[in-house]
CSV table of C-alpha atoms in Angstrom, one decimal:
chain,number,residue,atom,x,y,z
K,199,MET,CA,119.0,117.4,46.8
K,200,ARG,CA,116.4,120.1,46.4
K,201,TRP,CA,113.5,120.2,48.9
K,202,SER,CA,110.0,121.4,47.6
K,203,LYS,CA,108.4,124.3,49.4
K,204,LYS,CA,105.9,122.3,50.9
K,205,ARG,CA,108.4,119.9,52.1
K,206,VAL,CA,110.1,122.8,53.9
K,207,ASN,CA,106.9,124.0,55.3
K,208,ARG,CA,106.2,120.5,56.7
K,209,LEU,CA,109.6,120.1,58.5
K,210,ILE,CA,109.6,123.8,59.9
K,211,ALA,CA,105.8,122.7,61.2
K,212,PHE,CA,107.3,119.8,62.9
K,213,ILE,CA,110.1,121.6,64.4
K,214,LEU,CA,108.1,124.1,66.0
K,215,THR,CA,105.4,121.6,67.6
K,216,SER,CA,108.3,119.4,68.8
K,217,CYS,CA,109.9,122.8,70.5
K,218,ALA,CA,106.5,123.4,71.6
K,219,LEU,CA,106.0,120.3,73.2
K,220,LEU,CA,109.4,120.3,74.8
K,221,LEU,CA,108.6,123.4,76.6
K,222,THR,CA,105.3,122.9,77.7
K,223,VAL,CA,105.4,119.1,78.9
K,224,ALA,CA,106.6,118.7,82.7
K,225,ASP,CA,108.5,115.9,84.0
K,226,PRO,CA,105.5,113.9,86.0
K,227,GLN,CA,108.6,112.3,88.1
K,228,LYS,CA,109.6,115.5,89.9
K,229,GLN,CA,107.8,116.6,92.8
K,230,LEU,CA,108.0,118.7,95.9
K,231,THR,CA,106.5,117.2,99.3
K,232,VAL,CA,105.2,119.5,101.9
K,233,TYR,CA,105.1,118.2,105.7
K,234,THR,CA,102.9,119.7,108.5
K,235,PRO,CA,102.1,118.3,111.7
K,236,GLN,CA,98.6,118.0,110.3
K,237,THR,CA,99.0,116.7,106.9
K,238,ALA,CA,101.9,115.9,104.1
K,239,TYR,CA,101.0,116.6,100.1
K,240,SER,CA,103.3,116.3,97.1
K,241,ILE,CA,102.9,118.7,94.2
K,242,GLU,CA,104.3,118.6,90.8
K,243,VAL,CA,107.4,120.2,90.0
K,244,PHE,CA,107.8,122.1,86.2
K,245,GLU,CA,111.0,123.1,84.4
K,246,ARG,CA,110.7,126.5,82.7
K,247,HIS,CA,113.7,128.6,81.4
K,248,GLY,CA,116.3,126.6,83.2
K,249,GLN,CA,114.6,127.0,86.5
K,250,MET,CA,112.5,125.0,88.8
K,251,TYR,CA,108.7,126.0,89.1
K,252,ILE,CA,105.6,125.0,91.1
K,253,GLY,CA,102.1,125.8,91.0
K,254,LEU,CA,101.3,128.6,93.5
K,255,LEU,CA,97.6,127.4,94.4
K,256,ASP,CA,99.1,123.7,94.5
K,257,LEU,CA,101.5,124.9,97.3
K,258,LEU,CA,99.0,127.0,99.3
K,259,THR,CA,95.5,125.5,99.0
K,260,PRO,CA,96.1,122.3,101.2
K,261,LEU,CA,97.1,124.9,104.0
K,262,GLY,CA,93.7,126.7,103.6
K,263,VAL,CA,95.0,129.5,101.6
K,264,THR,CA,92.3,130.8,99.2
K,265,LEU,CA,92.7,133.0,95.9
K,266,THR,CA,90.3,135.9,96.4
K,267,SER,CA,90.7,138.3,93.6
K,268,THR,CA,92.6,139.0,90.5
K,269,ARG,CA,93.1,141.8,88.4
K,270,GLY,CA,94.9,141.9,85.0
K,271,ASN,CA,98.4,140.2,85.9
K,272,VAL,CA,97.7,140.9,89.6
K,273,TRP,CA,96.8,138.0,91.6
K,274,THR,CA,95.8,138.2,95.4
K,275,VAL,CA,95.5,135.3,98.1
K,276,HIS,CA,94.2,135.5,101.8
K,277,LEU,CA,95.1,133.3,104.7
K,278,GLY,CA,93.3,134.7,107.9
K,279,LYS,CA,94.9,138.4,108.0
K,280,VAL,CA,97.7,137.5,105.7
K,281,GLU,CA,97.2,138.8,102.1
K,282,VAL,CA,99.6,138.2,99.5
K,283,ARG,CA,99.9,139.6,95.9
K,284,PHE,CA,101.8,138.3,93.0
K,285,THR,CA,102.2,140.3,89.7
K,286,GLU,CA,103.0,138.4,86.6
K,287,GLY,CA,106.6,139.0,85.3
K,288,LYS,CA,107.9,140.2,88.7
K,289,ASP,CA,110.6,138.6,90.9
K,290,THR,CA,108.8,139.5,94.3
K,291,ALA,CA,105.7,139.3,96.0
K,292,ARG,CA,103.9,141.3,98.6
K,293,ILE,CA,103.1,139.8,101.8
K,294,ASN,CA,100.9,142.4,103.4
K,295,ASP,CA,103.3,145.5,103.2
K,296,THR,CA,106.6,143.4,102.9
K,297,SER,CA,108.1,142.8,99.8
K,298,VAL,CA,109.5,138.9,99.3
K,299,ASP,CA,112.2,138.2,97.2
K,300,LEU,CA,111.3,135.2,95.1
K,301,GLY,CA,114.4,134.5,93.1
K,302,SER,CA,113.0,134.3,89.5
K,303,SER,CA,109.9,135.9,87.7
K,304,ILE,CA,106.3,135.0,88.2
K,305,LEU,CA,104.9,132.9,85.3
K,306,VAL,CA,101.2,132.6,84.4
K,307,GLU,CA,100.2,129.8,82.0
K,308,ASN,CA,96.6,129.4,81.0
K,309,SER,CA,95.5,131.3,84.3
K,310,ARG,CA,97.6,129.2,86.7
K,311,VAL,CA,100.4,131.3,88.6
K,312,LEU,CA,103.7,129.6,88.6
K,313,VAL,CA,106.3,130.6,91.4
K,314,PRO,CA,110.0,129.4,91.7
K,315,LEU,CA,110.5,126.2,93.7
K,316,ASN,CA,112.8,127.6,96.0
K,317,ALA,CA,110.4,130.7,96.8
K,318,SER,CA,108.3,128.1,98.6
K,319,PHE,CA,110.5,128.6,101.8
K,320,SER,CA,109.8,132.2,102.1
K,321,LEU,CA,106.2,132.3,101.0
K,322,LEU,CA,105.4,129.4,103.6
K,323,SER,CA,107.3,131.3,106.5
K,324,GLY,CA,106.2,134.7,105.4
K,325,ILE,CA,102.1,133.4,105.2
K,326,LEU,CA,102.2,130.9,108.2
K,327,HIS,CA,104.3,132.9,110.4
K,328,LYS,CA,105.7,129.2,111.5
K,329,ASN,CA,109.1,127.8,111.4
K,330,VAL,CA,110.0,126.2,108.0
K,331,ASP,CA,112.9,124.2,107.1
K,332,PHE,CA,113.2,123.6,103.5
K,333,HIS,CA,115.8,120.7,102.2
K,334,PRO,CA,116.1,121.9,98.4
K,335,ALA,CA,118.1,118.7,97.3
K,336,GLY,CA,115.3,116.3,98.3
K,337,ARG,CA,112.6,118.7,97.6
K,338,ARG,CA,111.0,118.5,100.9
K,339,VAL,CA,109.4,121.1,103.2
K,340,PHE,CA,109.0,120.8,106.8
K,341,VAL,CA,106.4,123.3,108.3
K,342,ASP,CA,106.4,124.0,112.2
K,343,ASN,CA,108.8,121.6,113.4
K,344,ALA,CA,107.0,118.3,111.3
K,345,GLY,CA,109.7,115.6,111.3
K,346,ILE,CA,110.0,112.1,112.5
K,347,HIS,CA,113.3,111.3,114.1
K,348,PHE,CA,114.9,107.5,114.4
K,349,THR,CA,117.7,106.0,116.4
K,350,SER,CA,119.4,102.6,115.4
K,351,GLU,CA,120.7,100.0,117.7
K,352,LEU,CA,122.8,97.1,116.2
K,353,LYS,CA,122.3,93.9,118.5
K,354,LYS,CA,125.0,91.3,117.9
K,355,ALA,CA,124.1,87.8,118.5
K,356,GLU,CA,124.3,84.4,116.5
K,357,LYS,CA,121.9,86.5,114.1
K,358,SER,CA,122.6,90.1,114.3
K,359,SER,CA,119.8,92.3,114.0
K,360,LEU,CA,119.4,96.1,113.6
K,361,VAL,CA,116.6,97.9,115.6
K,362,LEU,CA,115.1,101.1,114.1
K,363,SER,CA,113.1,103.1,116.7
K,364,PHE,CA,111.0,106.0,115.4
K,365,SER,CA,109.4,109.0,117.4
K,366,GLN,CA,106.0,108.4,115.3
K,367,PRO,CA,104.7,105.6,113.6
K,368,VAL,CA,106.0,105.0,109.8
K,369,ASN,CA,104.8,102.6,107.1
K,370,PRO,CA,107.5,102.6,104.3
K,371,SER,CA,107.6,100.9,101.3
K,372,ILE,CA,110.1,98.0,101.3
K,373,PHE,CA,112.6,97.1,98.2
K,374,GLN,CA,114.6,94.0,98.4
K,375,GLU,CA,117.6,94.7,95.9
K,376,GLY,CA,120.3,91.8,96.5
K,377,ASN,CA,121.9,92.1,99.8
K,378,LYS,CA,120.2,95.5,100.5
K,379,SER,CA,116.9,96.4,102.0
K,380,ARG,CA,115.7,99.9,100.9
K,381,LEU,CA,112.8,101.5,103.3
K,382,VAL,CA,111.5,104.1,101.2
K,383,PHE,CA,109.2,107.0,103.0
K,384,LYS,CA,106.6,108.7,100.7
K,385,ARG,CA,104.6,110.3,103.2
K,386,GLU,CA,106.4,110.3,106.5
K,387,PRO,CA,108.7,113.5,107.2
K,388,LEU,CA,111.5,111.4,108.3
K,389,ILE,CA,114.7,113.6,108.9
K,390,SER,CA,118.2,112.7,110.0
K,391,ASP,CA,121.6,113.9,110.4
K,392,LEU,CA,122.9,110.7,109.2
K,393,ALA,CA,124.6,110.2,105.8
K,394,ASN,CA,126.0,106.6,106.4
K,395,GLN,CA,126.8,104.5,109.4
K,396,PRO,CA,128.9,101.7,109.1
K,397,PHE,CA,128.8,98.8,111.3
K,398,ASP,CA,131.3,96.4,112.8
K,399,ASP,CA,129.4,93.1,112.1
K,400,LYS,CA,129.8,90.2,109.5
K,401,ALA,CA,125.7,90.4,108.6
K,402,ILE,CA,124.7,93.9,108.8
K,403,ARG,CA,127.3,96.1,107.4
K,404,SER,CA,125.8,99.6,107.2
K,405,LEU,CA,122.8,101.9,107.4
K,406,SER,CA,122.6,105.1,105.2
K,407,PHE,CA,119.9,107.8,104.8
K,408,SER,CA,119.1,109.7,101.6
K,409,GLU,CA,116.6,112.3,100.0
K,410,GLU,CA,115.4,112.9,96.9
K,411,ASN,CA,112.6,113.8,94.6
K,412,GLY,CA,110.1,114.4,97.6
K,413,MET,CA,110.7,111.2,99.5
K,414,ALA,CA,113.5,109.9,102.2
K,415,ALA,CA,115.1,106.1,102.1
K,416,LEU,CA,117.0,104.2,104.4
K,417,THR,CA,119.2,101.6,103.0
K,418,ILE,CA,120.6,98.7,105.0
K,419,THR,CA,123.4,96.7,103.7
K,420,GLY,CA,124.4,93.5,104.5
K,421,ASP,CA,126.5,90.4,103.5
K,422,THR,CA,123.3,88.1,102.6
K,423,SER,CA,119.6,89.0,102.3
K,424,LEU,CA,117.9,90.7,104.8
K,425,ASN,CA,114.6,90.5,106.4
K,426,VAL,CA,112.5,93.5,107.3
K,427,SER,CA,109.7,93.6,109.9
K,428,VAL,CA,107.7,96.5,111.0
K,429,GLY,CA,106.1,96.5,114.4
K,430,SER,CA,102.6,96.5,115.0
K,431,ASP,CA,102.4,100.0,116.4
K,432,GLY,CA,104.7,101.3,113.4
K,433,LYS,CA,107.3,102.8,115.6
K,434,THR,CA,109.9,100.0,115.3
K,435,ILE,CA,111.5,98.2,112.5
K,436,VAL,CA,113.8,95.0,112.9
K,437,VAL,CA,116.0,94.2,110.2
K,438,GLN,CA,118.0,90.7,110.2
K,439,ALA,CA,120.0,88.7,108.0
K,440,LEU,CA,117.8,85.8,106.6
K,441,PRO,CA,119.2,82.3,107.4
K,442,SER,CA,120.7,80.0,104.3
K,443,LEU,CA,117.8,78.3,102.8
K,444,ALA,CA,116.6,75.0,104.0
K,445,PRO,CA,117.2,71.8,101.6
K,446,ALA,CA,113.5,71.7,100.8
K,447,ALA,CA,113.5,74.9,99.5
K,448,THR,CA,116.8,74.8,97.0
K,449,GLU,CA,116.3,73.9,93.4
K,450,ALA,CA,118.7,70.9,93.7
K,451,ASN,CA,116.2,69.4,96.1
K,452,LYS,CA,113.1,70.4,94.1
K,453,ALA,CA,114.6,68.3,91.3
K,454,ALA,CA,115.6,65.5,93.5
K,455,PRO,CA,113.1,62.7,94.8
K,456,ALA,CA,112.2,62.6,98.3
K,457,GLN,CA,112.3,60.1,100.9
K,458,ALA,CA,109.2,58.1,101.7
K,459,THR,CA,108.5,57.4,105.5
K,460,PRO,CA,107.3,54.1,106.7
K,461,ASP,CA,103.8,55.4,107.4
K,462,ALA,CA,103.2,56.9,104.0
K,463,SER,CA,105.4,55.1,101.5
K,464,ALA,CA,102.9,56.0,98.7
K,465,THR,CA,103.3,59.8,99.3
K,466,PRO,CA,106.9,61.4,98.7
K,467,GLN,CA,108.2,63.3,101.7
K,468,PRO,CA,110.2,66.3,101.6
K,469,PRO,CA,113.3,66.7,103.6
K,470,GLN,CA,112.9,68.5,106.8
K,471,PRO,CA,114.5,71.9,107.0
K,472,SER,CA,118.4,71.8,108.6
K,473,GLY,CA,117.8,71.2,112.0
K,474,THR,CA,114.1,71.0,112.0
K,475,PRO,CA,112.4,68.4,114.3
K,476,SER,CA,109.4,66.3,112.8
K,477,GLN,CA,106.3,68.3,113.0
K,478,ASN,CA,108.2,71.4,114.4
K,479,GLN,CA,107.7,70.2,118.1
K,480,GLY,CA,110.1,70.3,121.1
K,481,HIS,CA,114.0,68.9,120.6
K,482,GLY,CA,115.4,72.2,120.9
K,483,PHE,CA,112.6,74.6,119.6
K,484,ALA,CA,110.5,75.6,122.6
K,485,VAL,CA,109.1,78.5,121.0
K,486,TYR,CA,105.7,77.7,119.2
K,487,PHE,CA,104.4,80.4,117.2
K,488,VAL,CA,101.7,80.8,114.2
K,489,MET,CA,103.1,82.5,111.1
K,490,ILE,CA,100.4,84.8,109.5
K,491,ASP,CA,100.7,85.5,105.9
K,492,PRO,CA,98.9,88.9,104.6
K,493,SER,CA,98.6,87.7,100.8
K,494,HIS,CA,100.0,90.0,98.1
K,495,GLY,CA,102.0,93.1,99.0
K,496,GLY,CA,104.1,95.8,97.1
K,497,SER,CA,103.7,95.8,93.6
K,498,ASP,CA,101.3,92.8,93.6
K,499,ARG,CA,97.8,94.8,94.9
K,500,GLY,CA,95.9,91.8,94.6
K,501,ALA,CA,92.2,92.4,94.1
K,502,PHE,CA,90.6,95.8,93.9
K,503,LEU,CA,88.1,96.3,96.4
K,504,ALA,CA,86.9,100.0,96.6
K,505,ASP,CA,88.2,103.5,96.0
K,506,LYS,CA,91.9,103.1,97.0
K,507,ILE,CA,91.4,99.9,98.9
K,508,ASP,CA,93.4,97.0,97.4
K,509,GLU,CA,93.2,93.2,98.6
K,510,LYS,CA,96.8,93.6,100.1
K,511,ASP,CA,96.0,96.4,102.4
K,512,LEU,CA,92.8,94.4,103.8
K,513,THR,CA,94.8,91.3,104.3
K,514,LEU,CA,97.3,93.3,106.3
K,515,ALA,CA,94.7,94.5,108.7
K,516,VAL,CA,93.0,91.5,109.1
K,517,ALA,CA,96.3,89.7,109.9
K,518,ARG,CA,97.3,92.1,112.6
K,519,LYS,CA,94.0,91.5,113.9
K,520,LEU,CA,94.4,87.9,113.7
K,521,ARG,CA,97.8,88.1,115.6
K,522,ALA,CA,96.5,90.6,118.4
K,523,GLU,CA,93.7,87.6,119.0
K,524,LEU,CA,96.3,84.6,119.1
K,525,GLN,CA,98.3,86.9,121.5
K,526,ASP,CA,95.3,87.3,123.5
K,527,ARG,CA,94.9,83.3,123.8
K,528,GLY,CA,98.6,83.0,124.9
K,529,ILE,CA,99.7,81.9,121.2
K,530,ALA,CA,102.7,83.6,119.5
K,531,ALA,CA,102.3,85.0,116.3
K,532,ARG,CA,104.3,86.5,113.6
K,533,LEU,CA,103.3,88.2,110.4
K,534,LEU,CA,105.3,87.2,107.2
K,535,ARG,CA,105.1,90.8,106.2
K,536,ASP,CA,104.2,93.6,108.4
K,537,ALA,CA,104.8,96.3,105.5
K,538,ASP,CA,103.7,96.9,102.1
K,539,VAL,CA,106.7,94.6,100.6
K,540,ASP,CA,107.0,92.1,97.8
K,541,LEU,CA,107.2,88.5,98.4
K,542,SER,CA,107.1,85.6,96.2
K,543,LEU,CA,105.2,82.6,97.0
K,544,GLU,CA,108.5,80.6,97.0
K,545,GLN,CA,109.8,83.3,99.5
K,546,ARG,CA,106.8,82.8,101.6
K,547,ALA,CA,107.4,79.3,101.9
K,548,GLU,CA,110.9,79.3,102.7
K,549,LEU,CA,110.7,81.7,105.4
K,550,THR,CA,107.9,80.1,107.3
K,551,ASN,CA,110.2,76.8,107.1
K,552,ALA,CA,113.4,78.6,108.0
K,553,GLN,CA,111.7,80.2,111.0
K,554,HIS,CA,110.2,76.7,112.0
K,555,ALA,CA,106.6,77.9,112.2
K,556,GLY,CA,104.3,75.6,114.3
K,557,MET,CA,101.4,76.8,112.1
K,558,TYR,CA,100.9,78.6,108.8
K,559,VAL,CA,97.9,80.9,108.0
K,560,ALA,CA,97.3,82.9,105.0
K,561,ILE,CA,94.9,85.5,104.6
K,562,HIS,CA,93.2,86.5,101.5
K,563,ALA,CA,90.1,88.8,100.3
K,564,GLY,CA,87.8,89.7,97.6
K,565,ALA,CA,86.8,86.7,95.9
K,566,PRO,CA,83.0,86.9,94.9
K,567,GLY,CA,80.8,85.3,97.4
K,568,GLU,CA,78.9,86.1,100.6
K,569,GLU,CA,81.1,83.7,102.9
K,570,VAL,CA,84.5,83.1,104.6
K,571,ARG,CA,86.2,80.6,102.7
K,572,VAL,CA,88.7,78.1,104.5
K,573,TYR,CA,91.3,76.4,102.3
K,574,THR,CA,93.2,72.9,103.1
K,575,PRO,CA,96.0,72.0,101.0
K,576,ALA,CA,95.4,69.2,98.0
K,577,LEU,CA,98.3,67.3,96.6
K,578,ALA,CA,96.0,66.1,93.8
K,579,SER,CA,94.5,68.0,90.8
K,580,SER,CA,90.9,68.2,92.1
K,581,SER,CA,89.5,70.1,95.3
K,582,VAL,CA,86.5,68.8,97.3
K,583,PHE,CA,84.1,70.9,99.1
K,584,SER,CA,83.4,70.0,103.0
K,585,SER,CA,80.0,68.4,101.8
K,586,GLY,CA,81.6,66.0,99.3
K,587,GLU,CA,80.6,67.6,96.2
K,588,GLN,CA,83.7,67.9,93.8
K,589,THR,CA,84.9,70.8,91.9
K,590,HIS,CA,88.0,71.7,90.2
K,591,ALA,CA,90.1,74.7,91.2
K,592,LYS,CA,90.0,78.0,89.4
K,593,PRO,CA,92.6,77.7,86.5
K,594,GLY,CA,95.4,80.1,87.2
K,595,ARG,CA,94.4,80.9,91.0
K,596,PHE,CA,95.8,78.3,92.8
K,597,LEU,CA,98.3,76.0,91.1
K,598,PRO,CA,99.7,73.2,92.5
K,599,TRP,CA,103.5,73.2,93.6
K,600,GLU,CA,105.5,70.5,95.5
K,601,THR,CA,104.5,67.9,98.3
K,602,ALA,CA,106.2,69.4,101.5
K,603,GLN,CA,102.7,69.5,103.0
K,604,ALA,CA,102.2,65.7,102.6
K,605,ALA,CA,103.1,65.0,106.1
K,606,PHE,CA,101.1,67.6,107.7
K,607,LEU,CA,97.6,67.2,105.5
K,608,ASN,CA,95.6,65.6,108.6
K,609,GLN,CA,96.7,68.4,111.2
K,610,SER,CA,96.0,71.2,108.4
K,611,GLN,CA,92.4,69.5,108.2
K,612,THR,CA,92.0,69.5,111.9
K,613,VAL,CA,93.0,73.1,111.9
K,614,ALA,CA,90.6,73.9,109.2
K,615,SER,CA,87.6,72.1,110.6
K,616,ALA,CA,88.2,73.8,114.1
K,617,VAL,CA,88.3,77.2,112.2
K,618,ILE,CA,85.0,76.4,110.3
K,619,GLY,CA,83.2,75.4,113.9
K,620,GLU,CA,83.9,78.5,115.4
K,621,LEU,CA,82.7,80.6,112.5
K,622,GLN,CA,79.6,78.6,112.8
K,623,LYS,CA,79.3,79.7,116.4
K,624,ARG,CA,79.3,83.2,115.4
K,625,ASP,CA,77.0,82.7,112.7
K,626,VAL,CA,79.4,83.6,109.7
K,627,ARG,CA,78.6,82.1,106.7
K,628,ASN,CA,81.6,79.6,105.6
K,629,LEU,CA,82.8,77.1,102.9
K,630,SER,CA,85.7,74.5,103.2
K,631,LEU,CA,87.7,73.7,100.2
K,632,THR,CA,90.4,71.7,99.5
K,633,VAL,CA,92.7,72.8,96.7
K,634,PRO,CA,96.4,72.7,95.2
K,635,MET,CA,96.9,76.1,96.5
K,636,ARG,CA,100.2,77.8,96.5
K,637,PRO,CA,102.3,78.1,98.9
K,638,LEU,CA,100.4,75.5,101.2
K,639,ASN,CA,101.7,72.7,99.4
K,640,ASN,CA,105.4,73.7,100.2
K,641,ILE,CA,104.8,74.5,104.0
K,642,VAL,CA,106.2,72.2,106.2
K,643,ALA,CA,103.9,72.7,109.2
K,644,PRO,CA,99.8,72.7,109.4
K,645,ALA,CA,98.7,75.2,106.9
K,646,ILE,CA,95.4,76.8,105.8
K,647,ALA,CA,94.2,79.7,103.8
K,648,VAL,CA,91.5,81.9,104.9
K,649,GLU,CA,89.3,84.1,102.1
K,650,LEU,CA,87.2,86.9,103.0
K,651,SER,CA,84.5,87.2,100.0
K,652,ALA,CA,82.1,89.4,99.1
K,653,ASP,CA,80.0,90.6,96.1
K,654,ARG,CA,80.0,93.9,94.6
K,655,SER,CA,76.8,94.8,96.6
K,656,SER,CA,78.4,94.0,99.4
K,657,ILE,CA,81.9,94.9,99.2
K,658,GLN,CA,81.7,97.5,102.3
K,659,ASP,CA,81.3,94.6,104.7
K,660,LEU,CA,84.8,93.6,104.0
K,661,LEU,CA,85.7,96.8,105.0
K,662,SER,CA,84.1,96.8,108.5
K,663,THR,CA,86.2,96.7,111.4
K,664,ARG,CA,83.4,94.4,113.1
K,665,ILE,CA,83.4,92.1,110.2
K,666,GLN,CA,87.0,91.8,110.4
K,667,SER,CA,87.6,91.3,113.9
K,668,GLN,CA,84.7,88.6,114.0
K,669,VAL,CA,86.6,86.7,111.3
K,670,ALA,CA,89.9,87.3,113.3
K,671,ALA,CA,88.5,86.2,116.7
K,672,SER,CA,86.9,83.0,114.9
K,673,VAL,CA,90.1,82.0,113.5
K,674,ALA,CA,92.1,82.4,116.5
K,675,SER,CA,89.7,80.6,118.7
K,676,GLY,CA,89.8,77.6,116.1
K,677,ILE,CA,93.5,77.6,115.9
K,678,ALA,CA,93.9,77.5,119.7
K,679,ARG,CA,91.4,74.4,119.9
K,680,ALA,CA,93.1,72.7,116.8
K,681,ARG,CA,96.5,73.1,118.6
K,682,ALA,CA,95.4,71.4,121.8
K,683,GLN,CA,93.8,68.5,119.5
K,684,ILE,CA,96.9,68.4,117.8
K,685,GLU,CA,99.2,67.9,120.8
K,686,ALA,CA,97.1,65.8,122.4
K,687,ALA,CA,97.0,63.3,119.5
K,688,LYS,CA,100.8,63.0,119.7
């Protein structure tokens, strides 16, 4: 086949353009993370001529280094009395009067100076005059002994747990992968000499530490799914094997008809979780606690509230305040999630039921309005305002699920009424609604949801610590009063 000159020219142009793109487009996934006692930051890593490069000012500017002058192909930066000179094409730099080997040549692209990745160690140590530790495999740099250490302790019991204790607060992203829990530390300078630690335990098998692409990770492997809980101070993480799912949570029982009780013959009753007494009270379960569920989490950001503020972050902040308020009133409380972790609606109900919570409170935020909304479950398709005016739940927002809540509707309404009363005492605008809201309808205990709402003009009110604390105190006081009423009625 003969090609015309025009077609050949087009092919050559396409090849040249493709090659140029391959040479200039950086892999956005590659990064280097620098940790100091004051801050941590990540910068992009580029591949040039088979070598890894980073932007000079990307590396130095966050540390207070300034670019003071350029002369032709010579670039000069300063930090205090330290002067560093870089010359395009050379594989050395001058720190004051000392020559520093960079390993590869300095590049300049569009007035941007690129230096070899591996030179970050010698540059930072020479400029800062501080101890610098470089982990090339994980692309992590630690300045001035910045580092968080941890210890692990396996506590064997009927339900074994792994307790991780950290030298400083941490807030990892948590990913569940079957029988593995992976804790990813993106901003924390977590370090360890541990590679893999096996355990002689049936439930929790091993703990491993790894570094990659500017991050560190801990992976805990068990024989079954694991539950990860981060302590309120951020210094302790407890990993425990999840109990087997209660009959109410299994697919077989979801499909099977439930047995009706003599007191509610017209309403299907869910089977109780295995070993759980009716109403979650007494009979071997002496520990009464409130399960607090910060909505959303992980990849589910919830509503976008403000710059870099998602609903999932606000709900966790309010949940922590509510836990503290309940504990101040002598009521034990747990957070369903105390970290940025994904939980489905089914998992939230299953975990609450399996742990025999005495009460369940979901926290939401961000709906348009200027009040605190208190929701109680509904097992019908309509919802009713406390004033008696009927409305319909917003399509897609709260969807009906099952009827496990049927035996606890009256108690849930008692809790909601008590919380509303406490909000009114504090002059907090409020609204009470009954909606078929997931996962309230699947909770085998008194259950409510509390939603902080605001219009765009008042969104900052939601971010106010004073407002959050006021709501948390109101909810805690209402729960304390409702619990006393519920127990007195038995």
